[in-house]
Amino acid sequence: MKTFLHAAVVSFLFAGALAQAAQLTGTVTNKTTGKPASGDPVVLVEPMTGMTEVAHSTVDASGHYTLNRPTNAPALVKVTHQGAEFFADAPQSGSVPDIAVYDVATKVDGVFIEADVLELEVTNGQLHVIERYFVHNTSMPPRTQWSPKSFEVVLPAEAIVESAQGQRPSTGSLPTTLKLQPNGPKGHYAFNFPIQPDEGDKDTQFNISYTIPYSGSFTFRPQVSLSTQSVGVLLPKSMTFTPGAGTVFSPINQDPNIQTFVAKNATPGKPLEFTVSGTGSMPREDQGAAGPGGPEAAAPGNGQPGGGIGEPINTPDPLSKYKWWILGGLALVFVAAAAFLLRKPAGAPGVPVAQVPNPSVATTPVYTASHAAPPASKNGALLSVLKEELFALESEKLTGVVSPAEYAETKAALEIVLKRALKHN
């Protein structure tokens, strides 16, 4: 009798486990060859448990794979192709969005910088800089440029790096916190982050926040590692901008609140120089002021093909497509979107959950207290943000960016918010 009961209990538990499991199917295509990515390993990982691998599969000859999902915890599908990792969000069950992978090379033709944008202001007696690189990969056939030195940058030798991020061109991708790798002389760094081929109008973006000791003036000597269509400098009206000898920066005077200067067609080895002096802070614009389309929804050149700085390089303001985002509320708080949301007091009046702006699309809705997003879309956006932030946190732990104590505290807070979002969703 005991044996029978034991068998019945085991059978019941086993049946319950099977009931919880869900099957995921998907397709992986090598966009370099146009053929199925047969033989590539596929793994289901759970960010909330330290990127634990909970299911494994392999792409078959027709490009398909199947994964048995053991739980309904948030998860990502990871495909590894030639050492580079490609991700897709895992649904609770059913079909995973098609995953595109690309052959990998250390250097590929067709990679260039559309814009290197520096935003400057003086805070607490230091010069604070946020530098953004909008990098295109137009390689044909499309290939991913990836190595420990996928993208190299040169900062002022005096720069103290606060944070760095990379963002893939994939739809729905959010910035991932990275650790800059020293790359030779002081101020030289490299990103170990793939530069994937452009997807539609979306490019790869790299962002660095740093400070420089400041005594009232400072001279920048930017160095670009790739051909660069535009080098832009944004600073408060109260500060003074002086181009260096032999350097041509054109002023852009379309915005009454800031100064913008642009140098075109920079190349590696070509000298650039400018000096800034004085003090001032950048204005904090209300991104929702122009309605759900954002301030740039009706801007000239909006919607043009090519991505990045959408207007042709010979237009009056090649930086206009991104200016609303650069000057937005998140621009000077260089943290991932989920961490930003966690800093808001729960239930605080006038502080709704906002959709995270995507810099690659000028018409992305940005919801404020006067334009609340529907509950379903808010929860879906929040879930995506939290999953990405958990993934970024695990990356930071592996690279030593965060201390064990900070990791534990941040993860606990994220898990609380994620559980609430899952409940409401």
Short mmCIF file of C-alpha atoms in Angstrom, two decimals:
data_model
loop_
_atom_site.label_atom_id
_atom_site.label_comp_id
_atom_site.label_asym_id
_atom_site.label_seq_id
_atom_site.Cartn_x
_atom_site.Cartn_y
_atom_site.Cartn_z
CA MET A 1 0.00 0.00 0.00
CA LYS A 2 2.79 2.39 0.92
CA THR A 3 4.53 1.59 -2.33
CA PHE A 4 1.36 2.30 -4.26
CA LEU A 5 0.85 5.63 -2.48
CA HIS A 6 4.47 6.59 -3.03
CA ALA A 7 4.18 5.80 -6.73
CA ALA A 8 0.96 7.78 -6.93
CA VAL A 9 2.55 10.82 -5.28
CA VAL A 10 5.59 10.65 -7.57
CA SER A 11 3.32 10.28 -10.59
CA PHE A 12 1.25 13.25 -9.45
CA LEU A 13 4.31 15.45 -8.92
CA PHE A 14 5.76 14.40 -12.26
CA ALA A 15 2.50 15.24 -13.99
CA GLY A 16 2.47 18.63 -12.26
CA ALA A 17 6.00 19.33 -13.43
CA LEU A 18 5.04 18.45 -17.00
CA ALA A 19 2.02 20.72 -16.73
CA GLN A 20 4.30 23.62 -15.79
CA ALA A 21 6.71 22.95 -18.64
CA ALA A 22 6.06 24.69 -21.94
CA GLN A 23 7.54 24.08 -25.34
CA LEU A 24 9.24 26.85 -27.27
CA THR A 25 10.00 26.64 -30.97
CA GLY A 26 11.87 29.01 -33.21
CA THR A 27 13.99 29.56 -36.29
CA VAL A 28 17.57 30.80 -36.59
CA THR A 29 18.83 32.12 -39.92
CA ASN A 30 22.38 33.03 -40.85
CA LYS A 31 21.77 36.36 -42.60
CA THR A 32 25.31 36.36 -43.99
CA THR A 33 24.71 33.25 -46.06
CA GLY A 34 20.92 33.33 -46.20
CA LYS A 35 20.85 29.74 -44.96
CA PRO A 36 19.70 28.06 -41.75
CA ALA A 37 22.22 28.39 -38.91
CA SER A 38 22.39 24.63 -38.52
CA GLY A 39 24.54 23.34 -35.69
CA ASP A 40 24.44 26.56 -33.61
CA PRO A 41 23.77 25.90 -29.92
CA VAL A 42 20.57 27.37 -28.45
CA VAL A 43 20.18 27.95 -24.72
CA LEU A 44 17.29 29.17 -22.58
CA VAL A 45 18.66 31.39 -19.80
CA GLU A 46 16.93 32.96 -16.81
CA PRO A 47 18.33 36.40 -15.87
CA MET A 48 16.77 36.32 -12.39
CA THR A 49 18.91 33.34 -11.38
CA GLY A 50 22.26 34.60 -12.65
CA MET A 51 21.71 33.70 -16.32
CA THR A 52 21.17 30.07 -15.35
CA GLU A 53 20.92 27.78 -18.37
CA VAL A 54 17.67 25.85 -17.96
CA ALA A 55 17.26 24.26 -21.40
CA HIS A 56 19.48 23.40 -24.34
CA SER A 57 18.95 22.68 -27.99
CA THR A 58 20.69 22.84 -31.37
CA VAL A 59 19.55 24.39 -34.63
CA ASP A 60 18.70 21.61 -37.04
CA ALA A 61 19.37 21.44 -40.77
CA SER A 62 16.19 23.37 -41.55
CA GLY A 63 16.99 26.14 -39.06
CA HIS A 64 14.52 25.07 -36.38
CA TYR A 65 14.98 24.29 -32.72
CA THR A 66 12.79 23.25 -29.79
CA LEU A 67 13.25 24.07 -26.12
CA ASN A 68 11.31 22.70 -23.15
CA ARG A 69 10.78 25.59 -20.79
CA PRO A 70 10.73 24.23 -17.22
CA THR A 71 9.26 27.32 -15.53
CA ASN A 72 7.46 30.50 -16.47
CA ALA A 73 10.17 32.74 -15.01
CA PRO A 74 11.41 35.53 -17.32
CA ALA A 75 13.86 34.07 -19.82
CA LEU A 76 15.91 34.79 -22.91
CA VAL A 77 16.81 32.56 -25.84
CA LYS A 78 20.53 32.78 -26.58
CA VAL A 79 22.08 31.57 -29.83
CA THR A 80 25.87 31.42 -30.10
CA HIS A 81 27.28 31.77 -33.61
CA GLN A 82 31.04 31.81 -34.16
CA GLY A 83 31.53 32.95 -30.57
CA ALA A 84 29.12 35.88 -30.74
CA GLU A 85 25.86 35.78 -28.78
CA PHE A 86 22.48 36.74 -30.19
CA PHE A 87 19.36 37.06 -28.01
CA ALA A 88 15.58 37.02 -28.25
CA ASP A 89 12.94 37.43 -25.58
CA ALA A 90 11.33 34.10 -24.70
CA PRO A 91 7.50 34.01 -24.61
CA GLN A 92 5.71 31.86 -22.06
CA SER A 93 5.08 29.26 -24.76
CA GLY A 94 4.78 28.91 -28.50
CA SER A 95 6.95 30.53 -31.14
CA VAL A 96 10.02 32.62 -30.37
CA PRO A 97 10.60 35.58 -32.71
CA ASP A 98 12.95 34.61 -35.52
CA ILE A 99 16.58 35.10 -34.55
CA ALA A 100 19.09 36.39 -37.10
CA VAL A 101 22.78 35.63 -36.68
CA TYR A 102 25.71 36.84 -38.75
CA ASP A 103 29.14 35.50 -39.49
CA VAL A 104 31.78 37.15 -37.32
CA ALA A 105 35.02 38.90 -38.25
CA THR A 106 37.46 41.07 -36.31
CA LYS A 107 37.13 43.81 -38.92
CA VAL A 108 34.50 44.19 -41.63
CA ASP A 109 34.05 46.71 -44.41
CA GLY A 110 31.15 49.12 -44.16
CA VAL A 111 31.52 50.01 -40.47
CA PHE A 112 31.60 53.76 -39.83
CA ILE A 113 30.54 56.37 -37.28
CA GLU A 114 27.66 58.55 -38.37
CA ALA A 115 27.99 60.87 -35.37
CA ASP A 116 30.21 61.29 -32.32
CA VAL A 117 28.23 63.61 -30.03
CA LEU A 118 29.64 65.21 -26.87
CA GLU A 119 27.28 66.87 -24.40
CA LEU A 120 29.07 69.09 -21.89
CA GLU A 121 28.15 70.87 -18.69
CA VAL A 122 29.81 71.87 -15.43
CA THR A 123 28.54 70.22 -12.25
CA ASN A 124 30.10 70.35 -8.78
CA GLY A 125 33.19 72.06 -10.14
CA GLN A 126 33.85 69.31 -12.71
CA LEU A 127 33.31 69.14 -16.43
CA HIS A 128 30.74 66.41 -17.03
CA VAL A 129 30.67 64.77 -20.46
CA ILE A 130 28.28 62.32 -22.03
CA GLU A 131 29.69 61.06 -25.31
CA ARG A 132 27.61 59.02 -27.73
CA TYR A 133 28.70 57.18 -30.84
CA PHE A 134 26.17 56.16 -33.50
CA VAL A 135 27.87 53.35 -35.42
CA HIS A 136 26.63 51.83 -38.66
CA ASN A 137 27.46 48.42 -40.07
CA THR A 138 26.48 48.32 -43.74
CA SER A 139 28.65 45.34 -44.64
CA MET A 140 27.62 43.28 -47.68
CA PRO A 141 27.13 40.45 -47.21
CA PRO A 142 26.19 41.43 -43.66
CA ARG A 143 28.67 40.37 -40.99
CA THR A 144 29.17 41.19 -37.32
CA GLN A 145 32.34 42.97 -36.25
CA TRP A 146 33.29 41.48 -32.91
CA SER A 147 36.43 41.00 -30.86
CA PRO A 148 37.73 42.14 -27.46
CA LYS A 149 38.38 45.44 -29.27
CA SER A 150 35.27 45.67 -31.41
CA PHE A 151 35.08 49.45 -31.00
CA GLU A 152 37.96 51.64 -29.87
CA VAL A 153 37.63 55.11 -28.34
CA VAL A 154 40.00 57.79 -27.11
CA LEU A 155 38.99 59.98 -24.18
CA PRO A 156 40.94 62.83 -22.63
CA ALA A 157 43.75 61.43 -20.48
CA GLU A 158 42.24 63.25 -17.47
CA ALA A 159 38.82 61.61 -17.93
CA ILE A 160 37.34 59.62 -15.04
CA VAL A 161 34.87 57.14 -16.51
CA GLU A 162 31.55 56.87 -14.65
CA SER A 163 29.74 54.38 -16.86
CA ALA A 164 29.62 52.90 -20.34
CA GLN A 165 26.87 51.22 -22.34
CA GLY A 166 26.32 49.46 -25.62
CA GLN A 167 23.06 49.03 -27.49
CA ARG A 168 22.39 46.55 -30.29
CA PRO A 169 20.37 47.56 -33.36
CA SER A 170 17.76 44.87 -32.68
CA THR A 171 14.17 46.01 -32.30
CA GLY A 172 13.34 46.48 -28.61
CA SER A 173 16.99 46.34 -27.55
CA LEU A 174 17.93 48.42 -24.52
CA PRO A 175 21.36 49.67 -23.42
CA THR A 176 23.55 47.13 -21.66
CA THR A 177 26.04 48.31 -19.05
CA LEU A 178 29.61 47.45 -20.03
CA LYS A 179 33.10 47.72 -18.59
CA LEU A 180 35.52 49.69 -20.75
CA GLN A 181 38.77 47.83 -21.35
CA PRO A 182 42.06 49.83 -21.22
CA ASN A 183 43.62 49.81 -24.67
CA GLY A 184 47.16 51.19 -24.60
CA PRO A 185 48.00 54.77 -23.57
CA LYS A 186 46.01 56.52 -20.88
CA GLY A 187 42.58 57.49 -22.14
CA HIS A 188 42.50 54.76 -24.79
CA TYR A 189 39.73 52.19 -24.29
CA ALA A 190 37.93 49.45 -26.18
CA PHE A 191 34.42 47.97 -26.09
CA ASN A 192 34.08 44.19 -26.14
CA PHE A 193 30.66 44.42 -27.76
CA PRO A 194 29.43 43.25 -31.18
CA ILE A 195 28.75 45.73 -33.95
CA GLN A 196 25.93 43.91 -35.69
CA PRO A 197 24.66 44.87 -39.15
CA ASP A 198 22.07 47.65 -39.17
CA GLU A 199 18.47 46.54 -38.87
CA GLY A 200 16.31 48.91 -40.85
CA ASP A 201 17.00 52.39 -39.48
CA LYS A 202 18.61 51.08 -36.27
CA ASP A 203 22.35 51.21 -35.68
CA THR A 204 24.69 50.19 -32.85
CA GLN A 205 25.22 52.81 -30.16
CA PHE A 206 27.96 53.29 -27.59
CA ASN A 207 27.60 55.72 -24.68
CA ILE A 208 30.18 56.90 -22.16
CA SER A 209 29.71 59.18 -19.17
CA TYR A 210 32.84 60.73 -17.66
CA THR A 211 34.10 63.71 -15.70
CA ILE A 212 37.18 65.88 -16.12
CA PRO A 213 38.83 68.06 -13.42
CA TYR A 214 37.96 71.62 -14.37
CA SER A 215 39.56 74.94 -13.55
CA GLY A 216 37.46 77.15 -15.80
CA SER A 217 38.56 75.95 -19.24
CA PHE A 218 39.55 72.71 -20.95
CA THR A 219 40.87 71.78 -24.40
CA PHE A 220 39.54 68.67 -26.16
CA ARG A 221 41.46 66.90 -28.91
CA PRO A 222 39.00 64.27 -30.18
CA GLN A 223 40.38 61.22 -31.96
CA VAL A 224 38.08 58.95 -33.95
CA SER A 225 38.88 55.31 -34.70
CA LEU A 226 36.71 55.13 -37.83
CA SER A 227 35.59 57.48 -40.58
CA THR A 228 33.06 59.79 -38.92
CA GLN A 229 30.49 61.89 -40.74
CA SER A 230 29.89 64.36 -37.90
CA VAL A 231 31.49 65.30 -34.59
CA GLY A 232 28.98 67.34 -32.60
CA VAL A 233 29.44 69.37 -29.42
CA LEU A 234 26.48 70.53 -27.32
CA LEU A 235 26.93 72.90 -24.37
CA PRO A 236 25.01 75.52 -22.37
CA LYS A 237 24.60 79.04 -23.68
CA SER A 238 26.56 80.37 -20.71
CA MET A 239 29.75 78.54 -21.78
CA THR A 240 32.20 79.59 -24.48
CA PHE A 241 33.29 77.37 -27.38
CA THR A 242 36.54 78.10 -29.24
CA PRO A 243 37.65 75.89 -32.16
CA GLY A 244 41.35 75.07 -32.39
CA ALA A 245 43.66 76.28 -35.13
CA GLY A 246 42.98 74.50 -38.39
CA THR A 247 39.78 72.94 -37.06
CA VAL A 248 36.46 73.83 -38.66
CA PHE A 249 33.37 73.64 -36.44
CA SER A 250 30.16 75.13 -37.83
CA PRO A 251 27.68 76.62 -35.33
CA ILE A 252 24.09 75.42 -35.43
CA ASN A 253 21.73 78.01 -34.02
CA GLN A 254 18.33 76.33 -34.23
CA ASP A 255 17.91 75.78 -30.47
CA PRO A 256 17.62 78.91 -28.27
CA ASN A 257 18.63 77.03 -25.10
CA ILE A 258 21.90 75.39 -26.13
CA GLN A 259 24.90 75.84 -28.39
CA THR A 260 25.67 73.21 -31.02
CA PHE A 261 28.83 72.99 -33.11
CA VAL A 262 29.51 70.41 -35.81
CA ALA A 263 32.68 69.31 -37.58
CA LYS A 264 32.14 67.10 -40.63
CA ASN A 265 34.06 64.25 -42.21
CA ALA A 266 36.50 63.41 -39.43
CA THR A 267 38.96 60.60 -40.12
CA PRO A 268 41.51 58.72 -37.99
CA GLY A 269 44.65 60.80 -37.68
CA LYS A 270 42.95 64.04 -38.73
CA PRO A 271 43.48 66.61 -35.94
CA LEU A 272 40.45 68.09 -34.20
CA GLU A 273 40.59 70.56 -31.33
CA PHE A 274 38.29 72.84 -29.38
CA THR A 275 38.33 74.61 -26.03
CA VAL A 276 35.41 75.24 -23.70
CA SER A 277 35.36 77.72 -20.85
CA GLY A 278 32.93 79.11 -18.31
CA THR A 279 30.22 77.25 -16.41
CA GLY A 280 26.64 76.20 -16.96
CA SER A 281 24.16 73.34 -16.97
CA MET A 282 22.22 71.84 -19.84
CA PRO A 283 18.45 72.45 -19.83
CA ARG A 284 16.21 69.55 -18.88
CA GLU A 285 13.50 69.45 -21.49
CA ASP A 286 10.06 67.92 -21.06
CA GLN A 287 10.11 65.16 -23.64
CA GLY A 288 6.36 64.86 -23.59
CA ALA A 289 5.72 68.52 -24.31
CA ALA A 290 5.16 67.97 -27.98
CA GLY A 291 2.68 65.15 -27.52
CA PRO A 292 3.01 61.42 -27.93
CA GLY A 293 5.06 61.76 -31.09
CA GLY A 294 7.86 63.54 -29.25
CA PRO A 295 9.30 66.96 -30.11
CA GLU A 296 10.87 65.64 -33.28
CA ALA A 297 7.76 64.02 -34.71
CA ALA A 298 7.35 66.85 -37.19
CA ALA A 299 11.02 67.75 -37.56
CA PRO A 300 12.42 68.18 -41.06
CA GLY A 301 13.93 64.96 -42.29
CA ASN A 302 12.04 62.76 -39.85
CA GLY A 303 11.53 59.28 -41.20
CA GLN A 304 14.32 59.45 -43.77
CA PRO A 305 16.07 56.18 -44.47
CA GLY A 306 19.55 55.44 -43.27
CA GLY A 307 19.13 55.55 -39.50
CA GLY A 308 21.34 57.34 -37.03
CA ILE A 309 21.38 61.07 -37.73
CA GLY A 310 18.55 60.91 -40.19
CA GLU A 311 19.10 64.12 -42.14
CA PRO A 312 21.65 64.24 -44.96
CA ILE A 313 25.08 65.35 -43.84
CA ASN A 314 24.88 68.64 -45.75
CA THR A 315 21.70 69.84 -44.05
CA PRO A 316 21.83 72.74 -41.54
CA ASP A 317 21.59 70.51 -38.47
CA PRO A 318 22.71 66.88 -38.84
CA LEU A 319 22.13 66.35 -35.10
CA SER A 320 18.49 67.41 -34.98
CA LYS A 321 16.97 63.91 -35.05
CA TYR A 322 18.61 62.97 -31.74
CA LYS A 323 18.67 66.32 -29.99
CA TRP A 324 15.39 65.76 -28.12
CA TRP A 325 16.69 62.45 -26.79
CA ILE A 326 20.17 63.75 -25.97
CA LEU A 327 18.67 66.56 -23.92
CA GLY A 328 15.94 64.42 -22.37
CA GLY A 329 15.41 63.58 -18.75
CA LEU A 330 17.44 60.35 -19.02
CA ALA A 331 20.37 61.96 -20.81
CA LEU A 332 22.21 63.11 -17.71
CA VAL A 333 21.33 60.12 -15.52
CA PHE A 334 23.41 57.42 -17.18
CA VAL A 335 21.72 54.34 -15.77
CA ALA A 336 19.57 51.65 -17.31
CA ALA A 337 15.87 52.38 -17.54
CA ALA A 338 14.77 49.88 -14.90
CA ALA A 339 17.13 51.30 -12.31
CA PHE A 340 15.77 54.75 -13.17
CA LEU A 341 12.22 53.56 -12.53
CA LEU A 342 13.19 51.97 -9.22
CA ARG A 343 14.35 55.33 -7.91
CA LYS A 344 10.80 56.70 -8.20
CA PRO A 345 8.82 56.40 -4.93
CA ALA A 346 6.04 53.87 -5.34
CA GLY A 347 2.73 55.60 -5.80
CA ALA A 348 4.27 59.08 -5.87
CA PRO A 349 1.85 61.56 -7.44
CA GLY A 350 2.76 62.75 -10.88
CA VAL A 351 5.36 60.02 -11.43
CA PRO A 352 3.83 57.46 -13.80
CA VAL A 353 5.67 54.49 -15.25
CA ALA A 354 7.03 55.75 -18.54
CA GLN A 355 7.89 53.97 -21.73
CA VAL A 356 11.61 54.10 -22.37
CA PRO A 357 12.47 56.27 -25.37
CA ASN A 358 14.25 54.50 -28.22
CA PRO A 359 16.82 56.92 -29.66
CA SER A 360 16.65 55.21 -33.03
CA VAL A 361 13.01 56.14 -33.62
CA ALA A 362 12.10 59.80 -33.31
CA THR A 363 8.38 59.05 -33.05
CA THR A 364 8.57 56.67 -30.09
CA PRO A 365 5.86 57.69 -27.61
CA VAL A 366 7.06 59.12 -24.32
CA TYR A 367 4.25 59.14 -21.76
CA THR A 368 4.07 61.71 -19.01
CA ALA A 369 1.56 62.34 -16.22
CA SER A 370 -0.70 64.13 -18.69
CA HIS A 371 -0.52 61.31 -21.28
CA ALA A 372 -0.70 57.98 -19.47
CA ALA A 373 0.07 54.78 -21.35
CA PRO A 374 -2.55 52.02 -21.36
CA PRO A 375 -1.95 49.60 -18.44
CA ALA A 376 -1.21 46.64 -20.73
CA SER A 377 1.42 48.51 -22.72
CA LYS A 378 2.98 49.90 -19.52
CA ASN A 379 3.31 46.45 -18.01
CA GLY A 380 4.71 44.97 -21.21
CA ALA A 381 7.25 47.76 -21.56
CA LEU A 382 8.21 47.49 -17.89
CA LEU A 383 8.69 43.73 -18.15
CA SER A 384 11.01 44.16 -21.12
CA VAL A 385 12.98 46.84 -19.31
CA LEU A 386 13.33 44.76 -16.17
CA LYS A 387 14.46 41.68 -18.08
CA GLU A 388 17.11 43.74 -19.87
CA GLU A 389 18.26 45.32 -16.61
CA LEU A 390 18.55 41.92 -14.93
CA PHE A 391 20.61 40.71 -17.85
CA ALA A 392 22.81 43.82 -17.62
CA LEU A 393 23.23 43.31 -13.87
CA GLU A 394 24.47 39.76 -14.41
CA SER A 395 26.90 41.08 -17.02
CA GLU A 396 28.18 43.64 -14.53
CA LYS A 397 28.66 40.94 -11.92
CA LEU A 398 30.67 38.78 -14.30
CA THR A 399 32.88 41.69 -15.37
CA GLY A 400 33.38 43.01 -11.83
CA VAL A 401 31.60 46.33 -12.44
CA VAL A 402 29.45 45.97 -9.30
CA SER A 403 30.42 44.82 -5.82
CA PRO A 404 28.75 41.71 -4.34
CA ALA A 405 26.79 43.88 -1.90
CA GLU A 406 25.56 46.23 -4.64
CA TYR A 407 24.69 43.25 -6.84
CA ALA A 408 22.60 41.62 -4.09
CA GLU A 409 20.80 44.85 -3.20
CA THR A 410 20.02 45.81 -6.79
CA LYS A 411 18.91 42.31 -7.76
CA ALA A 412 16.56 42.08 -4.76
CA ALA A 413 14.94 45.39 -5.71
CA LEU A 414 14.58 44.38 -9.35
CA GLU A 415 13.04 41.04 -8.41
CA ILE A 416 10.41 42.75 -6.27
CA VAL A 417 9.39 45.07 -9.10
CA LEU A 418 9.50 42.26 -11.65
CA LYS A 419 7.24 40.03 -9.54
CA ARG A 420 4.73 42.86 -9.16
CA ALA A 421 4.84 43.54 -12.91
CA LEU A 422 4.31 39.85 -13.68
CA LYS A 423 1.37 39.75 -11.26
CA HIS A 424 -0.30 42.77 -12.86
CA ASN A 425 0.48 41.53 -16.36
#
